[in-house]
PDB file of C-alpha atoms and ligand atoms in Angstrom:
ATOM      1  CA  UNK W   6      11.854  19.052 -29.597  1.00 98.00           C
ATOM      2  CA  UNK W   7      13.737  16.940 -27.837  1.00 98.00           C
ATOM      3  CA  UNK W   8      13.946  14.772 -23.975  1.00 98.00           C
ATOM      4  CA  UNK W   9      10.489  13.406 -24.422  1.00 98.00           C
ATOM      5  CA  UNK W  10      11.767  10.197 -22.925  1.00 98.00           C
ATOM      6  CA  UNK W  11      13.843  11.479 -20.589  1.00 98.00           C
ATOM      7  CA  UNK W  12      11.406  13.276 -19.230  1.00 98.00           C
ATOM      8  CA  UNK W  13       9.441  10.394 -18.439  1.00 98.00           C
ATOM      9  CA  UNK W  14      12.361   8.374 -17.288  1.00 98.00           C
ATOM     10  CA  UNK W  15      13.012  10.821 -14.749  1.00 98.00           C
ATOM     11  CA  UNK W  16       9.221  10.255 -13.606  1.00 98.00           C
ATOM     12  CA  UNK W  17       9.151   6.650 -13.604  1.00 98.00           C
ATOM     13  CA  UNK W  18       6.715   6.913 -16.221  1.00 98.00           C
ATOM     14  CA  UNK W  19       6.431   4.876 -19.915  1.00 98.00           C
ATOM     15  CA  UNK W  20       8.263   6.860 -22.328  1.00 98.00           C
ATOM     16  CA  UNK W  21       4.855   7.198 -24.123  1.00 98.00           C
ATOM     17  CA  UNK W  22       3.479   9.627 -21.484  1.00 98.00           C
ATOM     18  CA  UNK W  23       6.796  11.669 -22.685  1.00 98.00           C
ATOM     19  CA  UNK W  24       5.483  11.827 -25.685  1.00 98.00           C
ATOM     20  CA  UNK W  25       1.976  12.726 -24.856  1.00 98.00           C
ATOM     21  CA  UNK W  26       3.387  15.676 -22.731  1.00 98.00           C
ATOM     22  CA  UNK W  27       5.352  16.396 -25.667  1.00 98.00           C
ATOM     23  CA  UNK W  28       2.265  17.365 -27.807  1.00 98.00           C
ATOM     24  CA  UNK W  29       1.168  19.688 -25.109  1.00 98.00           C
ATOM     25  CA  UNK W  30       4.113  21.476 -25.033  1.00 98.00           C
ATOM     26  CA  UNK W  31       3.832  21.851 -28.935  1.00 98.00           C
ATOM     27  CA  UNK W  32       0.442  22.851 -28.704  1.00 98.00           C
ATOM     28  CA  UNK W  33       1.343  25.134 -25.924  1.00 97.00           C
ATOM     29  CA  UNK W  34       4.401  26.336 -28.328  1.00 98.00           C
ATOM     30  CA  UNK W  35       2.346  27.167 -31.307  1.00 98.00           C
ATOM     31  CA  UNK W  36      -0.257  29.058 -29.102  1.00 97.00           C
ATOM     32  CA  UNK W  37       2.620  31.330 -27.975  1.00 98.00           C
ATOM     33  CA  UNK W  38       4.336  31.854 -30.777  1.00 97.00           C
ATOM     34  CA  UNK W  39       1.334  33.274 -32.846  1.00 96.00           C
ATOM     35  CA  UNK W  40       0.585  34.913 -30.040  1.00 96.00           C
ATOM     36  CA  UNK W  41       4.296  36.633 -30.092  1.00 96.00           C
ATOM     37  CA  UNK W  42       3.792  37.315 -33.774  1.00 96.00           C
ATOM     38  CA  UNK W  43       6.668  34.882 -34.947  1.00 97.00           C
ATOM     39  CA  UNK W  44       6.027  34.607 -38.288  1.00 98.00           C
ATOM     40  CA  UNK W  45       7.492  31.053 -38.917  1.00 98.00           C
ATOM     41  CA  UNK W  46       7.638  28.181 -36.580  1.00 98.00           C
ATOM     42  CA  UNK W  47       9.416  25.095 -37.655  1.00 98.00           C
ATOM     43  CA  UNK W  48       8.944  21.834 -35.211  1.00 98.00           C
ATOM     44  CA  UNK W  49      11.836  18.647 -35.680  1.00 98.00           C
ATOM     45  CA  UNK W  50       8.591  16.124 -35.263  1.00 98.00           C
ATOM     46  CA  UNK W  51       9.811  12.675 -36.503  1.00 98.00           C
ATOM     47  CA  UNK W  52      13.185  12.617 -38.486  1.00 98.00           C
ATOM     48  CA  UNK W  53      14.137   9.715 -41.362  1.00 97.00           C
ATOM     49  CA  UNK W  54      16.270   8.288 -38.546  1.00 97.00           C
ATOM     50  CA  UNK W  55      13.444   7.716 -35.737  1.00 98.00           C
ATOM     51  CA  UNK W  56      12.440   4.822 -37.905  1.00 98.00           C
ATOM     52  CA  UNK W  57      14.942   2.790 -36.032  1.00 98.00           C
ATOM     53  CA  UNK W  58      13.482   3.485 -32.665  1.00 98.00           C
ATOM     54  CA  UNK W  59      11.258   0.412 -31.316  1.00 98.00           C
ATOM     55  CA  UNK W  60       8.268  -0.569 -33.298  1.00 98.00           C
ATOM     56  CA  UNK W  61       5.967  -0.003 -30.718  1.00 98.00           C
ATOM     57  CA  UNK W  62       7.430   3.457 -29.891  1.00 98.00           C
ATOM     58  CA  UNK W  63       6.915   4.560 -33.576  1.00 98.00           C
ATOM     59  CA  UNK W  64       3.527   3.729 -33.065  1.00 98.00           C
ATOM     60  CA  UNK W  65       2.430   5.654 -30.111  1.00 98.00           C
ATOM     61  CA  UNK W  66       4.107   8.714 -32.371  1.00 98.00           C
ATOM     62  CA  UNK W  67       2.273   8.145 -35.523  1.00 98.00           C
ATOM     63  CA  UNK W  68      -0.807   7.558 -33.056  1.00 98.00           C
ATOM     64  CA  UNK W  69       0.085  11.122 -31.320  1.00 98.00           C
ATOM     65  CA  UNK W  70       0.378  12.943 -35.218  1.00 97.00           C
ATOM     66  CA  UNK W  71      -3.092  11.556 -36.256  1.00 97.00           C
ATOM     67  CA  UNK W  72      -4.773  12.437 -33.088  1.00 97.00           C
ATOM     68  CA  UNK W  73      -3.081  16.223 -33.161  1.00 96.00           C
ATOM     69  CA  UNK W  74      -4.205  16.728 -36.352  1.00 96.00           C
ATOM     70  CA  UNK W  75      -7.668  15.518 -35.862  1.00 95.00           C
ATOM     71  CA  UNK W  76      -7.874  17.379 -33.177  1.00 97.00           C
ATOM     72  CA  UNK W  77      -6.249  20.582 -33.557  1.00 97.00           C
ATOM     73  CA  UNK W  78      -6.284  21.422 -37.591  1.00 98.00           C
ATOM     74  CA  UNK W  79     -10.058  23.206 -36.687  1.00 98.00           C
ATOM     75  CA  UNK W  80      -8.524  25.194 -34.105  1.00 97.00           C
ATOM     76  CA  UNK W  81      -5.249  25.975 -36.393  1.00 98.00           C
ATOM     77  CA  UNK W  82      -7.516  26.628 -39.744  1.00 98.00           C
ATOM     78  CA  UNK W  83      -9.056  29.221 -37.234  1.00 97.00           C
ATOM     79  CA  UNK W  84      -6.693  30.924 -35.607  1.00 97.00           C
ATOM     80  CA  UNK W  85      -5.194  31.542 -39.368  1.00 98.00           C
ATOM     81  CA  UNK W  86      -2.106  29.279 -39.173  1.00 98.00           C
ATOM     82  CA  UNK W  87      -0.755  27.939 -41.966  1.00 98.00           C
ATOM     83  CA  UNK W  88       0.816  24.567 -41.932  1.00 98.00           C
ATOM     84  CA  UNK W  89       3.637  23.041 -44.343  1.00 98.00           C
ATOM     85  CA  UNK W  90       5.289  20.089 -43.859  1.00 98.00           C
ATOM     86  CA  UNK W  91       8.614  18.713 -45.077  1.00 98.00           C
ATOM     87  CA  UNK W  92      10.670  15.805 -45.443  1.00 98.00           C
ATOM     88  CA  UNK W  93      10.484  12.797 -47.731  1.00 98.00           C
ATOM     89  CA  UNK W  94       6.767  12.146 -49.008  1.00 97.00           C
ATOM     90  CA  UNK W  95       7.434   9.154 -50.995  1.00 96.00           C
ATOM     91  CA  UNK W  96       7.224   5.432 -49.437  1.00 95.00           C
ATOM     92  CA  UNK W  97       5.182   6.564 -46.529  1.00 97.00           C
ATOM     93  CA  UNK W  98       1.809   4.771 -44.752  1.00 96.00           C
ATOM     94  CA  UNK W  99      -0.828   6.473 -47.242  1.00 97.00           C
ATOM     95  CA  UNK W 100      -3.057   7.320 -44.423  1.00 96.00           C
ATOM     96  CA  UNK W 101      -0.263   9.323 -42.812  1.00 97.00           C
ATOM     97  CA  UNK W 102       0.719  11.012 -46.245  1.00 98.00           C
ATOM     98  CA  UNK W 103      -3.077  11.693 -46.718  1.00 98.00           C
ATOM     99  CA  UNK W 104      -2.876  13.269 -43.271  1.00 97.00           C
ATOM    100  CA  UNK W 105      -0.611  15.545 -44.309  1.00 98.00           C
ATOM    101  CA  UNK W 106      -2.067  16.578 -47.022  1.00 98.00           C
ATOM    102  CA  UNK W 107      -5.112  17.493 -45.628  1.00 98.00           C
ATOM    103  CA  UNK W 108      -3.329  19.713 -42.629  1.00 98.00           C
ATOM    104  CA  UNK W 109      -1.691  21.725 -46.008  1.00 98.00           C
ATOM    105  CA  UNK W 110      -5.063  21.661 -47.917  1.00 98.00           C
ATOM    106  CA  UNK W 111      -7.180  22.921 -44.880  1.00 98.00           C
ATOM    107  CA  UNK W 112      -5.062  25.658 -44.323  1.00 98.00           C
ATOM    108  CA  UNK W 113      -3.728  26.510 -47.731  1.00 98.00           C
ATOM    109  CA  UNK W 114      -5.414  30.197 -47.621  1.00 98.00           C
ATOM    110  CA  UNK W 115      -4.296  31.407 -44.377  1.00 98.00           C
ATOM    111  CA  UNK W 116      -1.521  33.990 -43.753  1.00 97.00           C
ATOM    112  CA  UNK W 117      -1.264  33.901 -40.383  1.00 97.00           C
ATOM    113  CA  UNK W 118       1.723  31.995 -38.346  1.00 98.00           C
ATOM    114  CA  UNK W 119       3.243  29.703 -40.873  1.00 98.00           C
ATOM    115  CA  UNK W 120       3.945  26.430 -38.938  1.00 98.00           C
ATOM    116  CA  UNK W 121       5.711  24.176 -40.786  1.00 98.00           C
ATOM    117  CA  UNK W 122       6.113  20.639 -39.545  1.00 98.00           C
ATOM    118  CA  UNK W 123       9.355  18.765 -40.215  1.00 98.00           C
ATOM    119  CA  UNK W 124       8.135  15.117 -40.805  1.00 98.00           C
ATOM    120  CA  UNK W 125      10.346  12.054 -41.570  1.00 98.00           C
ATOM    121  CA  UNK W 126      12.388  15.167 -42.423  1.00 98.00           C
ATOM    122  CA  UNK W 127      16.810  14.294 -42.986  1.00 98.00           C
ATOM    123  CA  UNK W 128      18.626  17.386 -43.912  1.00 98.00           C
ATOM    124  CA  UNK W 129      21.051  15.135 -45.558  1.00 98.00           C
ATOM    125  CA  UNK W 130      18.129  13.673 -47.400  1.00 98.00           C
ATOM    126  CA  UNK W 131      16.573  17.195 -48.528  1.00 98.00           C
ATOM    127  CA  UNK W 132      19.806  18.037 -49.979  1.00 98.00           C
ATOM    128  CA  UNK W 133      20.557  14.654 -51.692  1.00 98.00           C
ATOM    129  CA  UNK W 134      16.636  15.330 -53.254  1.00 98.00           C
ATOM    130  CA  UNK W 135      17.428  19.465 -53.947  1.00 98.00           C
ATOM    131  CA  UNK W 136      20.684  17.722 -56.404  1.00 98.00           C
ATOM    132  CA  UNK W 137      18.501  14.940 -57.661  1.00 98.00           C
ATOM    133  CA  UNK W 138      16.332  17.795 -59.075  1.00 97.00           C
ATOM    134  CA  UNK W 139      19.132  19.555 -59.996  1.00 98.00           C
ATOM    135  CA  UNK W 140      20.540  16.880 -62.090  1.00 98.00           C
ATOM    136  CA  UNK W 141      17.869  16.097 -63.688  1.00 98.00           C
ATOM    137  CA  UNK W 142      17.700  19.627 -64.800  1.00 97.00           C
ATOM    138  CA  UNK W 143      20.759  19.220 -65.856  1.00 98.00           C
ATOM    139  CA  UNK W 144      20.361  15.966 -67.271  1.00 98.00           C
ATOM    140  CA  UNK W 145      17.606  17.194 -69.270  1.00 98.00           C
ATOM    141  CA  UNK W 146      19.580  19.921 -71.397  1.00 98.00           C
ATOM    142  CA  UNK W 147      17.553  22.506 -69.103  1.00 97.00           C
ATOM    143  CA  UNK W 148      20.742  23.504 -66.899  1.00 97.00           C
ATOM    144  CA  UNK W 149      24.627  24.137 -67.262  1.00 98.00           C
ATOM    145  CA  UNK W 150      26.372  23.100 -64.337  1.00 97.00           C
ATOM    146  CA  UNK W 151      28.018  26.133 -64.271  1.00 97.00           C
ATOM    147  CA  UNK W 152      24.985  28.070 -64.037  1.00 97.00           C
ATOM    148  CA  UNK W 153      24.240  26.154 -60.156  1.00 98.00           C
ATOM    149  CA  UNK W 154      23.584  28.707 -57.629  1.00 98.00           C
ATOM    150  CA  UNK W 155      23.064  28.648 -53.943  1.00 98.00           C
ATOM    151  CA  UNK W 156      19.405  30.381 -54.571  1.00 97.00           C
ATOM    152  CA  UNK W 157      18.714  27.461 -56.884  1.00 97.00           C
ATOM    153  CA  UNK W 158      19.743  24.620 -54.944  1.00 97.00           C
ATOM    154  CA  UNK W 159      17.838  26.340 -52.140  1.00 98.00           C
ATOM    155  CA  UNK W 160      14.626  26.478 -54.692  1.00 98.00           C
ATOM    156  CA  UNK W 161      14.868  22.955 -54.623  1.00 98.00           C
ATOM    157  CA  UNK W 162      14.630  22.333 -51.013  1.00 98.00           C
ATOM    158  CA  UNK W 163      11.376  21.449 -49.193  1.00 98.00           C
ATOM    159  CA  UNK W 164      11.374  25.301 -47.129  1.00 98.00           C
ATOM    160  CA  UNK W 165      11.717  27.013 -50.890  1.00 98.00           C
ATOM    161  CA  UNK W 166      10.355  30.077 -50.309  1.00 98.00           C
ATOM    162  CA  UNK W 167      10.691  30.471 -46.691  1.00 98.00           C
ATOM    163  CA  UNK W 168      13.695  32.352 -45.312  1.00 98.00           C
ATOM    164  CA  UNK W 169      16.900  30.518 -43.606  1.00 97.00           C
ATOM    165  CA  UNK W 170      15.576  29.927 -39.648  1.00 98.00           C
ATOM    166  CA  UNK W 171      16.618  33.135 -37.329  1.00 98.00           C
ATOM    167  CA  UNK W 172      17.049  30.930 -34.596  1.00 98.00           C
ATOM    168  CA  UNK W 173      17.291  27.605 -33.758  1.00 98.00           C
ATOM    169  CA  UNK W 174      15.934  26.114 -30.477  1.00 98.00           C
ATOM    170  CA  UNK W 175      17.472  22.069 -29.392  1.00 98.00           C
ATOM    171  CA  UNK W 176      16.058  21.219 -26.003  1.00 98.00           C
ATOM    172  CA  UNK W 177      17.473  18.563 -23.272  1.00 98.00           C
ATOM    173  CA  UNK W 178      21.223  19.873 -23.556  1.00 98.00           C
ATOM    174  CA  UNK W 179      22.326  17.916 -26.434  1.00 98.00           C
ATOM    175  CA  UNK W 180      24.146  20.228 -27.942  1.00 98.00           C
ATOM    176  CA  UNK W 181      24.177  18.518 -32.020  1.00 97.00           C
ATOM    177  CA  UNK W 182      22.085  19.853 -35.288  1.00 97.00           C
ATOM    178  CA  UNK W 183      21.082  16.171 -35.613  1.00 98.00           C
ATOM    179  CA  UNK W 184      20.290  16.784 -39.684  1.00 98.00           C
ATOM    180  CA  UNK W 185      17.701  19.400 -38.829  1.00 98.00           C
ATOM    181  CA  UNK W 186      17.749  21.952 -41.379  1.00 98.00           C
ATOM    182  CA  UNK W 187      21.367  21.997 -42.396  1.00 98.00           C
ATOM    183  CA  UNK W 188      21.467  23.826 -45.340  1.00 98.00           C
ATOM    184  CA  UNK W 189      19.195  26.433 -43.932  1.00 98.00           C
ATOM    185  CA  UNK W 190      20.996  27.225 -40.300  1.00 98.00           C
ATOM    186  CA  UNK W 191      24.366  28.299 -41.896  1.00 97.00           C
ATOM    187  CA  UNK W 192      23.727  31.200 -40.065  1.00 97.00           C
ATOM    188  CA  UNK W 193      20.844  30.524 -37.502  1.00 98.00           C
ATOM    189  CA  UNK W 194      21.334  31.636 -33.807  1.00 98.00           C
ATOM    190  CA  UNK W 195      21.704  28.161 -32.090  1.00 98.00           C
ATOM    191  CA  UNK W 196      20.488  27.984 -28.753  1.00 98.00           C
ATOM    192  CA  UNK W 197      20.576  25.269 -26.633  1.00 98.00           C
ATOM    193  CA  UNK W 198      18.091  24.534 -23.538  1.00 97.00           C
ATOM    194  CA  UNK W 199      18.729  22.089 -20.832  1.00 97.00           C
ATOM    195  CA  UNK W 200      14.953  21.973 -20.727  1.00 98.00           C
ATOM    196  CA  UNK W 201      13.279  18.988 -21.563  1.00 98.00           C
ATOM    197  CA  UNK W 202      10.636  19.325 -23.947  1.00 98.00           C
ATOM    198  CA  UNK W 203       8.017  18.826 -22.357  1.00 98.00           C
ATOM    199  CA  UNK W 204       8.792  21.124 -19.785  1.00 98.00           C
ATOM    200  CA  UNK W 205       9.309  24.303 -23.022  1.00 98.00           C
ATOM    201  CA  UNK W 206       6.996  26.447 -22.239  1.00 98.00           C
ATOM    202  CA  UNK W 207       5.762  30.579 -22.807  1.00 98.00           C
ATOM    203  CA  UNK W 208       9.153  31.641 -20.126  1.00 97.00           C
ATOM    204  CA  UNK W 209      11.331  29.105 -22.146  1.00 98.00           C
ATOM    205  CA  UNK W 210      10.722  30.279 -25.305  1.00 98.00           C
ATOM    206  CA  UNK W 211      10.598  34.293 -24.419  1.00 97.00           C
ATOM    207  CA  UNK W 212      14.330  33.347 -22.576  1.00 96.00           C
ATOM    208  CA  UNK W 213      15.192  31.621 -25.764  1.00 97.00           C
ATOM    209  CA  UNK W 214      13.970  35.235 -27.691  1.00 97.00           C
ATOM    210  CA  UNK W 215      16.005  37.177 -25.233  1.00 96.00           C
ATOM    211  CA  UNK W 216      19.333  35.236 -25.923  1.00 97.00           C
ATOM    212  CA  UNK W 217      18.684  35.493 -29.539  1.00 97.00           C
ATOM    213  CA  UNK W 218      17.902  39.315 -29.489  1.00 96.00           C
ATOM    214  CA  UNK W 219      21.393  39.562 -27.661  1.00 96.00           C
ATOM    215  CA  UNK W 220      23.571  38.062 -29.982  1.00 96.00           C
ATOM    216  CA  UNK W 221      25.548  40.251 -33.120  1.00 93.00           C
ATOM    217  CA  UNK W 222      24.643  38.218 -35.864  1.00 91.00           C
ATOM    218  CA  UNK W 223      27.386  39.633 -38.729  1.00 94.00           C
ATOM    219  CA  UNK W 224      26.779  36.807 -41.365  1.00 94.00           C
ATOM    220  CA  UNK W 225      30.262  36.598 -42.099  1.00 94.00           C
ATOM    221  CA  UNK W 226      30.598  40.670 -42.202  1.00 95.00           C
ATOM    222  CA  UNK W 227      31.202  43.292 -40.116  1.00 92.00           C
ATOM    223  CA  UNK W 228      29.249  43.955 -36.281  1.00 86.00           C
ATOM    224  CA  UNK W 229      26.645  46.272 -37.293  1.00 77.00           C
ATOM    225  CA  UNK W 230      26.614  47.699 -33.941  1.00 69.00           C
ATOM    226  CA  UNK W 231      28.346  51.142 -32.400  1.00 63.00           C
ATOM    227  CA  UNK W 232      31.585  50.328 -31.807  1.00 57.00           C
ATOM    228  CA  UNK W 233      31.987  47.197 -33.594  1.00 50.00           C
TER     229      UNK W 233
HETATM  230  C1  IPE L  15      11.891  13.829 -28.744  1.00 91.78           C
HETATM  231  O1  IPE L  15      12.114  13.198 -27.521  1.00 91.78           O
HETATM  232  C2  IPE L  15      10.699  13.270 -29.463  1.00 91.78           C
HETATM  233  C3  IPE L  15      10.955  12.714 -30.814  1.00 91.78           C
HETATM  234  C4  IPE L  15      12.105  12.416 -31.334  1.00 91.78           C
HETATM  235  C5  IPE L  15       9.780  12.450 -31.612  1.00 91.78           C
HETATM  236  P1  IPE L  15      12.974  11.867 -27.445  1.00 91.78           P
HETATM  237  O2  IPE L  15      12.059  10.709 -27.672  1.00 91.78           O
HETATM  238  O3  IPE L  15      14.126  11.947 -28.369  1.00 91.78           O
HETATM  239  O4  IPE L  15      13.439  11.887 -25.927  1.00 91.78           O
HETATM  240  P2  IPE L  15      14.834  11.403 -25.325  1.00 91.78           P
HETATM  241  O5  IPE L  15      15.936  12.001 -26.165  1.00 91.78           O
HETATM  242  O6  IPE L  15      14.845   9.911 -25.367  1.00 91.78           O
HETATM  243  O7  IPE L  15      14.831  11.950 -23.927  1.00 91.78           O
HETATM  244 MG1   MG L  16      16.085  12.419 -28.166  1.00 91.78          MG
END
């Protein structure tokens, strides 16, 4: 999700109002995509390196999480979403963490759309964590090195148990990862949107589904299509 500010700039409005538009457009998002039967939705929401942006700014985001979550986890618990949310837990604001927590806990038991929120989330970070567990496992007498494998670094991750992403969406026409997901999108569709996010809407995303459902996706292999 990404051109909140630039949005804004381009209105001569406060970069916060970016932001505010840019919860609509993820509420907007989720609607959709339940609606499309997508089974998993993963938002960027706040990376490990937004920390740096100005305090104030920070604020009006950790103000717009609290606020979405008070207002919307009824309406998600509902509609049978189910929310997860990684990234690095430790050393955050309790009250956020807590927040968290409760989005999971309230909607633990549903099996509906499975949003899961990528929150002071680093890919670089998940996968320094994943070996961290892995050494210790190792460390421990529990684990060879030899024995490593890709499916149990990937058990290690914050998605374990959640399939690599299909597709990957970046709005604003940046055209970077940005340490979203890194281990995960080896083989994600990447699609990039000159769209800024606030502007992503239910045309966006179907165009984004159309380019997707157009491309040969051969994992390394052979085109599975007639012809090659
Ligand atoms: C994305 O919009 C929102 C977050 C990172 C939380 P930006 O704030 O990055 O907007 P631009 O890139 O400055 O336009
Ligand atoms: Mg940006």
């Amino acid at each position: 999700m990404d051109g909140n500010g630039r949005w804004a700039r381009a209105r001569g409005l406060p970069r916060s109002e970016g932001h505010r538009q840019g919860v609509e457009a993820l509420r907007r998002t989720v609607r959709h995509a339940a609606d499309r039967g997508v089974e998993i939705l993963t938002l960027f929401s706040f990376s490990s390196e937004n920390w740096s942006r100005p305090p104030d700014e920070v604020s009006t985001l950790m103000g717009l999480l609290r606020l979405f979550v008070r207002r919307d986890l009824a309406e998600l618990r509902d509609a049978n979403v189910r929310v997860r949310v990684i990234g690095e837990r430790a050393g955050l604001d309790p009250s956020i963490d807590a927040l968290l927590d409760e989005a999971e806990r309230t909607t633990a038991s549903n099996d509906g759309l499975d949003l899961v929120i990528a929150f002071n989330y680093g890919g670089r970070n998940e996968i320094v964590r994943a070996a961290r567990r892995i050494a210790e496992d190792v460390a421990a007498g529990r684990l060879a090195p030899a024995e490593i494998t890709e499916a149990m670094f990937a058990d290690r991750l914050d998605t374990a148990g959640l399939p690599a992403p299909d597709m990957l969406i970046r709005t604003s026409g940046e055209l970077r990862i940005s340490n979203f997901l890194l281990w995960q999108s080896a083989y994600s569709e990447l699609v990039f949107l000159p769209t800024y996010w606030p502007d992503f809407d239910a045309a966006a995303f179907d165009a984004a589904v159309a380019e997707y459902l157009g491309r040969d996706r051969r994992f390394g292999g052979l085109s599975a299509r007639v012809g090659g």
